PDB file of C-alpha atoms in Angstrom:
ATOM      1  CA  MET A   1      -0.033  -0.344   0.374  1.00 46.00           C
ATOM      2  CA  THR A   2       1.263   3.542  -0.978  1.00 54.00           C
ATOM      3  CA  GLN A   3       1.897   5.767   1.749  1.00 75.00           C
ATOM      4  CA  ALA A   4       0.996   8.580   2.319  1.00 86.00           C
ATOM      5  CA  PRO A   5       2.953  11.695   0.026  1.00 92.00           C
ATOM      6  CA  MET A   6       5.337  13.368   1.933  1.00 94.00           C
ATOM      7  CA  VAL A   7       7.485  16.606   2.235  1.00 96.00           C
ATOM      8  CA  PHE A   8      11.257  16.911   2.920  1.00 96.00           C
ATOM      9  CA  VAL A   9      12.578  20.159   4.585  1.00 96.00           C
ATOM     10  CA  VAL A  10      15.957  21.047   4.449  1.00 94.00           C
ATOM     11  CA  ASP A  11      17.385  24.285   5.993  1.00 92.00           C
ATOM     12  CA  ASP A  12      20.551  24.838   8.171  1.00 90.00           C
ATOM     13  CA  ASP A  13      17.591  27.359  10.113  1.00 91.00           C
ATOM     14  CA  PRO A  14      16.159  25.866  13.448  1.00 94.00           C
ATOM     15  CA  SER A  15      13.189  29.092  12.856  1.00 93.00           C
ATOM     16  CA  VAL A  16      13.077  28.352   8.955  1.00 92.00           C
ATOM     17  CA  ARG A  17      12.852  24.365   9.151  1.00 93.00           C
ATOM     18  CA  SER A  18      10.342  24.998  12.788  1.00 95.00           C
ATOM     19  CA  SER A  19       8.152  27.065  11.142  1.00 95.00           C
ATOM     20  CA  LEU A  20       7.914  25.907   7.715  1.00 95.00           C
ATOM     21  CA  LYS A  21       7.456  22.173   9.054  1.00 95.00           C
ATOM     22  CA  PHE A  22       4.443  23.750  11.956  1.00 95.00           C
ATOM     23  CA  LEU A  23       2.688  25.413   8.031  1.00 95.00           C
ATOM     24  CA  MET A  24       2.899  22.244   6.316  1.00 94.00           C
ATOM     25  CA  SER A  25       1.711  20.270   9.015  1.00 94.00           C
ATOM     26  CA  SER A  26      -1.222  22.558   9.262  1.00 94.00           C
ATOM     27  CA  VAL A  27      -2.987  21.688   6.979  1.00 94.00           C
ATOM     28  CA  GLY A  28      -2.261  17.872   6.618  1.00 94.00           C
ATOM     29  CA  LEU A  29       1.418  16.844   5.441  1.00 94.00           C
ATOM     30  CA  GLN A  30       3.658  14.488   6.528  1.00 94.00           C
ATOM     31  CA  VAL A  31       6.926  16.336   7.132  1.00 95.00           C
ATOM     32  CA  GLU A  32       9.829  16.279   8.260  1.00 94.00           C
ATOM     33  CA  SER A  33      13.188  18.062   7.944  1.00 94.00           C
ATOM     34  CA  PHE A  34      17.274  17.832   7.648  1.00 94.00           C
ATOM     35  CA  ASP A  35      19.491  20.914   8.783  1.00 93.00           C
ATOM     36  CA  SER A  36      21.898  19.762   5.555  1.00 91.00           C
ATOM     37  CA  ALA A  37      21.799  18.221   2.173  1.00 91.00           C
ATOM     38  CA  ASP A  38      23.859  14.658   3.653  1.00 91.00           C
ATOM     39  CA  ALA A  39      21.806  14.710   6.943  1.00 92.00           C
ATOM     40  CA  LEU A  40      18.368  13.553   3.893  1.00 91.00           C
ATOM     41  CA  LEU A  41      20.741  12.041   2.165  1.00 89.00           C
ATOM     42  CA  LYS A  42      20.958   8.944   4.504  1.00 89.00           C
ATOM     43  CA  ARG A  43      17.328   9.252   5.146  1.00 87.00           C
ATOM     44  CA  LYS A  44      15.528   6.152   2.697  1.00 85.00           C
ATOM     45  CA  ILE A  45      13.060   7.981   1.179  1.00 83.00           C
ATOM     46  CA  PRO A  46      10.073   6.383   1.393  1.00 83.00           C
ATOM     47  CA  ASP A  47       7.402   4.880  -2.022  1.00 85.00           C
ATOM     48  CA  ALA A  48       5.802   7.983  -1.507  1.00 90.00           C
ATOM     49  CA  PRO A  49       4.279  11.007  -4.011  1.00 94.00           C
ATOM     50  CA  SER A  50       7.188  13.507  -2.091  1.00 95.00           C
ATOM     51  CA  CYS A  51       8.686  17.170  -2.085  1.00 96.00           C
ATOM     52  CA  LEU A  52      11.088  18.679  -1.364  1.00 96.00           C
ATOM     53  CA  VAL A  53      11.863  22.279   0.784  1.00 96.00           C
ATOM     54  CA  LEU A  54      15.291  23.185   0.230  1.00 94.00           C
ATOM     55  CA  ASP A  55      17.863  26.492   1.128  1.00 92.00           C
ATOM     56  CA  VAL A  56      19.598  27.584  -1.517  1.00 89.00           C
ATOM     57  CA  ARG A  57      22.986  28.087   0.523  1.00 86.00           C
ATOM     58  CA  LEU A  58      23.641  25.371   2.980  1.00 85.00           C
ATOM     59  CA  ARG A  59      26.466  24.635   5.122  1.00 82.00           C
ATOM     60  CA  GLY A  60      28.133  21.682   3.979  1.00 84.00           C
ATOM     61  CA  LEU A  61      26.846  20.929   0.289  1.00 85.00           C
ATOM     62  CA  SER A  62      24.043  24.064  -1.120  1.00 87.00           C
ATOM     63  CA  GLY A  63      21.169  23.408  -2.685  1.00 89.00           C
ATOM     64  CA  LEU A  64      21.963  23.587  -6.142  1.00 90.00           C
ATOM     65  CA  ASP A  65      24.742  20.991  -5.620  1.00 91.00           C
ATOM     66  CA  PHE A  66      22.149  18.745  -3.900  1.00 92.00           C
ATOM     67  CA  GLN A  67      20.321  19.846  -6.618  1.00 93.00           C
ATOM     68  CA  ARG A  68      22.644  18.589  -8.878  1.00 92.00           C
ATOM     69  CA  GLU A  69      23.101  15.370  -7.386  1.00 91.00           C
ATOM     70  CA  LEU A  70      19.994  13.838  -6.721  1.00 92.00           C
ATOM     71  CA  ALA A  71      19.199  13.878 -10.183  1.00 91.00           C
ATOM     72  CA  ALA A  72      23.084  12.206 -10.692  1.00 92.00           C
ATOM     73  CA  ARG A  73      22.033   9.021  -8.004  1.00 90.00           C
ATOM     74  CA  ASN A  74      18.062   8.979 -10.442  1.00 89.00           C
ATOM     75  CA  CYS A  75      16.352  10.478  -7.830  1.00 89.00           C
ATOM     76  CA  HIS A  76      13.895  12.644  -9.617  1.00 90.00           C
ATOM     77  CA  MET A  77      11.865  14.118  -6.183  1.00 93.00           C
ATOM     78  CA  PRO A  78      10.141  17.620  -7.496  1.00 96.00           C
ATOM     79  CA  ILE A  79      12.303  20.268  -5.487  1.00 96.00           C
ATOM     80  CA  ILE A  80      11.315  23.717  -3.921  1.00 96.00           C
ATOM     81  CA  PHE A  81      14.094  26.042  -3.795  1.00 94.00           C
ATOM     82  CA  ILE A  82      13.707  28.642  -0.971  1.00 92.00           C
ATOM     83  CA  THR A  83      16.626  31.774  -0.504  1.00 88.00           C
ATOM     84  CA  GLY A  84      17.395  34.764   0.855  1.00 83.00           C
ATOM     85  CA  HIS A  85      20.272  35.521  -0.794  1.00 75.00           C
ATOM     86  CA  GLY A  86      18.223  33.833  -4.672  1.00 69.00           C
ATOM     87  CA  ASP A  87      18.987  35.811  -7.694  1.00 74.00           C
ATOM     88  CA  ILE A  88      17.983  35.814 -11.152  1.00 75.00           C
ATOM     89  CA  PRO A  89      21.404  32.946 -12.554  1.00 81.00           C
ATOM     90  CA  MET A  90      20.663  31.407  -9.862  1.00 80.00           C
ATOM     91  CA  SER A  91      16.858  31.304 -10.551  1.00 84.00           C
ATOM     92  CA  VAL A  92      17.635  30.228 -13.699  1.00 84.00           C
ATOM     93  CA  ARG A  93      19.750  27.495 -12.944  1.00 85.00           C
ATOM     94  CA  ALA A  94      18.074  25.400 -10.577  1.00 87.00           C
ATOM     95  CA  MET A  95      14.492  25.660 -13.084  1.00 86.00           C
ATOM     96  CA  LYS A  96      16.863  24.537 -15.726  1.00 87.00           C
ATOM     97  CA  ALA A  97      17.585  22.082 -13.848  1.00 85.00           C
ATOM     98  CA  GLY A  98      13.828  21.101 -12.722  1.00 87.00           C
ATOM     99  CA  ALA A  99      13.578  22.408 -10.021  1.00 92.00           C
ATOM    100  CA  VAL A 100       9.163  23.286  -9.563  1.00 93.00           C
ATOM    101  CA  GLU A 101       9.221  26.891  -7.911  1.00 93.00           C
ATOM    102  CA  PHE A 102      12.676  29.353  -6.684  1.00 92.00           C
ATOM    103  CA  LEU A 103      10.799  31.783  -3.706  1.00 92.00           C
ATOM    104  CA  THR A 104      12.775  34.504  -2.834  1.00 89.00           C
ATOM    105  CA  LYS A 105      12.591  35.049   1.195  1.00 85.00           C
ATOM    106  CA  PRO A 106      10.045  35.977   2.620  1.00 87.00           C
ATOM    107  CA  PHE A 107       6.954  34.406   1.102  1.00 90.00           C
ATOM    108  CA  ARG A 108       3.861  34.461   1.333  1.00 94.00           C
ATOM    109  CA  ASP A 109       2.729  31.126   2.998  1.00 95.00           C
ATOM    110  CA  GLN A 110       0.011  30.276   1.207  1.00 96.00           C
ATOM    111  CA  ASP A 111       2.302  30.368  -2.222  1.00 95.00           C
ATOM    112  CA  LEU A 112       5.069  27.833  -0.473  1.00 96.00           C
ATOM    113  CA  LEU A 113       1.738  26.092  -0.080  1.00 96.00           C
ATOM    114  CA  ASP A 114       0.816  25.562  -3.756  1.00 96.00           C
ATOM    115  CA  ALA A 115       4.444  24.452  -4.846  1.00 96.00           C
ATOM    116  CA  VAL A 116       4.326  21.765  -2.743  1.00 97.00           C
ATOM    117  CA  ARG A 117       0.742  20.742  -3.701  1.00 96.00           C
ATOM    118  CA  ILE A 118       1.988  21.036  -7.502  1.00 96.00           C
ATOM    119  CA  ALA A 119       5.576  19.884  -7.216  1.00 97.00           C
ATOM    120  CA  LEU A 120       3.703  16.175  -4.435  1.00 96.00           C
ATOM    121  CA  GLU A 121       1.217  15.819  -8.227  1.00 96.00           C
ATOM    122  CA  LYS A 122       3.566  16.546 -10.481  1.00 96.00           C
ATOM    123  CA  ASP A 123       6.084  13.024  -8.354  1.00 96.00           C
ATOM    124  CA  ARG A 124       2.578  11.328  -8.008  1.00 95.00           C
ATOM    125  CA  GLU A 125       2.498  11.472 -11.673  1.00 94.00           C
ATOM    126  CA  ARG A 126       5.657  10.699 -13.056  1.00 93.00           C
ATOM    127  CA  ARG A 127       4.939   7.459  -9.821  1.00 93.00           C
ATOM    128  CA  GLU A 128       2.137   6.334 -11.942  1.00 93.00           C
ATOM    129  CA  ARG A 129       3.480   6.663 -15.501  1.00 91.00           C
ATOM    130  CA  GLU A 130       6.429   4.705 -14.064  1.00 91.00           C
ATOM    131  CA  LYS A 131       4.323   1.696 -12.278  1.00 92.00           C
ATOM    132  CA  GLU A 132       2.040   1.962 -16.205  1.00 93.00           C
ATOM    133  CA  VAL A 133       5.795   1.598 -17.661  1.00 93.00           C
ATOM    134  CA  SER A 134       7.049  -1.428 -15.017  1.00 93.00           C
ATOM    135  CA  ASP A 135       3.745  -3.616 -15.360  1.00 94.00           C
ATOM    136  CA  LEU A 136       4.317  -3.154 -19.227  1.00 93.00           C
ATOM    137  CA  LYS A 137       7.866  -4.358 -19.329  1.00 93.00           C
ATOM    138  CA  GLU A 138       7.267  -7.275 -16.688  1.00 94.00           C
ATOM    139  CA  ARG A 139       3.563  -8.239 -19.367  1.00 94.00           C
ATOM    140  CA  PHE A 140       6.238  -7.634 -22.725  1.00 93.00           C
ATOM    141  CA  ASN A 141       8.762 -10.135 -20.885  1.00 93.00           C
ATOM    142  CA  SER A 142       6.556 -12.183 -19.932  1.00 94.00           C
ATOM    143  CA  LEU A 143       5.915 -12.997 -24.188  1.00 94.00           C
ATOM    144  CA  THR A 144       7.944 -16.238 -25.306  1.00 94.00           C
ATOM    145  CA  PRO A 145      10.468 -14.675 -27.414  1.00 93.00           C
ATOM    146  CA  ARG A 146       8.804 -15.800 -31.174  1.00 93.00           C
ATOM    147  CA  GLU A 147       5.757 -14.114 -29.835  1.00 93.00           C
ATOM    148  CA  GLN A 148       7.889 -10.785 -29.098  1.00 92.00           C
ATOM    149  CA  LYS A 149       9.585 -10.824 -32.767  1.00 93.00           C
ATOM    150  CA  VAL A 150       5.933 -11.641 -34.238  1.00 93.00           C
ATOM    151  CA  ILE A 151       3.896  -8.483 -31.659  1.00 91.00           C
ATOM    152  CA  SER A 152       7.613  -6.166 -32.875  1.00 91.00           C
ATOM    153  CA  MET A 153       6.244  -6.436 -36.462  1.00 93.00           C
ATOM    154  CA  VAL A 154       2.792  -6.597 -36.819  1.00 92.00           C
ATOM    155  CA  VAL A 155       3.514  -2.577 -34.747  1.00 90.00           C
ATOM    156  CA  SER A 156       6.344  -1.282 -37.358  1.00 90.00           C
ATOM    157  CA  GLY A 157       2.271  -2.313 -39.951  1.00 90.00           C
ATOM    158  CA  MET A 158       3.470  -5.430 -40.798  1.00 91.00           C
ATOM    159  CA  LEU A 159       0.796  -6.767 -42.191  1.00 92.00           C
ATOM    160  CA  ASN A 160       0.138 -11.272 -41.230  1.00 92.00           C
ATOM    161  CA  LYS A 161       0.754 -13.072 -44.486  1.00 93.00           C
ATOM    162  CA  GLN A 162       4.513 -11.454 -44.466  1.00 93.00           C
ATOM    163  CA  ILE A 163       5.163 -11.906 -41.112  1.00 92.00           C
ATOM    164  CA  ALA A 164       4.338 -15.173 -42.511  1.00 93.00           C
ATOM    165  CA  ASP A 165       6.555 -15.214 -45.071  1.00 94.00           C
ATOM    166  CA  GLN A 166       9.166 -13.062 -43.432  1.00 92.00           C
ATOM    167  CA  LEU A 167       9.211 -15.619 -40.286  1.00 92.00           C
ATOM    168  CA  GLY A 168       9.513 -18.855 -42.831  1.00 92.00           C
ATOM    169  CA  THR A 169       6.288 -20.201 -40.866  1.00 91.00           C
ATOM    170  CA  ALA A 170       2.860 -20.228 -41.740  1.00 92.00           C
ATOM    171  CA  GLU A 171       0.013 -17.258 -41.677  1.00 92.00           C
ATOM    172  CA  ASN A 172      -2.220 -19.581 -38.997  1.00 93.00           C
ATOM    173  CA  THR A 173       1.194 -19.324 -37.068  1.00 94.00           C
ATOM    174  CA  VAL A 174       0.975 -15.622 -37.258  1.00 93.00           C
ATOM    175  CA  LYS A 175      -2.231 -15.015 -35.800  1.00 93.00           C
ATOM    176  CA  VAL A 176      -2.087 -17.297 -32.543  1.00 93.00           C
ATOM    177  CA  HIS A 177       1.244 -15.847 -32.004  1.00 94.00           C
ATOM    178  CA  ARG A 178       0.142 -12.311 -32.427  1.00 93.00           C
ATOM    179  CA  SER A 179      -4.170 -13.720 -30.254  1.00 93.00           C
ATOM    180  CA  ARG A 180      -1.948 -15.374 -27.828  1.00 94.00           C
ATOM    181  CA  ALA A 181       0.521 -11.958 -26.981  1.00 93.00           C
ATOM    182  CA  MET A 182      -2.461  -9.803 -27.570  1.00 92.00           C
ATOM    183  CA  GLU A 183      -3.844 -11.564 -25.001  1.00 94.00           C
ATOM    184  CA  LYS A 184      -0.459 -11.609 -22.834  1.00 94.00           C
ATOM    185  CA  MET A 185      -0.900  -8.129 -23.110  1.00 94.00           C
ATOM    186  CA  HIS A 186      -4.336  -6.993 -22.681  1.00 94.00           C
ATOM    187  CA  ALA A 187      -4.581  -5.509 -25.471  1.00 92.00           C
ATOM    188  CA  GLN A 188      -7.816  -4.651 -26.859  1.00 93.00           C
ATOM    189  CA  SER A 189      -6.356  -3.789 -29.936  1.00 90.00           C
ATOM    190  CA  VAL A 190      -3.743  -2.962 -32.555  1.00 88.00           C
ATOM    191  CA  ALA A 191      -3.869  -0.212 -31.731  1.00 90.00           C
ATOM    192  CA  GLU A 192      -3.327   0.132 -28.629  1.00 93.00           C
ATOM    193  CA  LEU A 193      -1.196  -2.617 -28.589  1.00 91.00           C
ATOM    194  CA  VAL A 194       1.291  -0.209 -31.089  1.00 89.00           C
ATOM    195  CA  LYS A 195       0.831   2.269 -27.702  1.00 92.00           C
ATOM    196  CA  MET A 196       1.442   0.149 -25.218  1.00 92.00           C
ATOM    197  CA  ILE A 197       5.472  -0.863 -27.200  1.00 89.00           C
ATOM    198  CA  GLU A 198       6.258   2.997 -27.669  1.00 88.00           C
ATOM    199  CA  LYS A 199       5.747   3.255 -23.243  1.00 87.00           C
ATOM    200  CA  VAL A 200       8.376   0.494 -23.569  1.00 86.00           C
ATOM    201  CA  GLU A 201      10.486   1.140 -25.472  1.00 83.00           C
ATOM    202  CA  SER A 202      11.070   5.255 -24.974  1.00 81.00           C
ATOM    203  CA  SER A 203      11.723   3.552 -20.980  1.00 73.00           C
ATOM    204  CA  GLY A 204      14.453   1.745 -22.472  1.00 64.00           C
ATOM    205  CA  GLU A 205      15.684  -1.628 -23.994  1.00 50.00           C
ATOM    206  CA  PRO A 206      12.417  -4.446 -22.921  1.00 48.00           C
TER     207      PRO A 206
END
């Protein structure tokens, strides 16, 4: 069962951590706060929609460096930057690297809450997409090598007769492979099968 959404706050100012935790807890969000990026790196990220409220200037690893470090670790948790020393080049750099928002202190509570809501929804949608692709890969890998070959040819637009000629087999045999493959993939039509295979292929090799 998927856990409740989680907001992580990283700021080296105890009063900021406390006020942000209180703000987000007041609207029912689960919050954990840390005084450094390193402290959060030691925490196992839960299997739940989550986002990170991150100060740009930190002791040790800076916020922008931490953003790069998370990307290198293939962690796609959406980030909302907060800073008392923001400048335009810094905010552009953060946003280009995928940050959801860049807020300069003092900011309105509602602006932060809105950004957190958007970030959590973005992470929820990403997780749903990844789950769908994972399920499709599992189904694809359940096919026999011949079934995989047949549906790859079907998806490329080839007719049963053309596939049979190329594989050196009977057209009825191709129909059986195709039917079984579509059943295993839970595809109701060739159009649906094409979309499924495109999703699998766009995420890398099945």
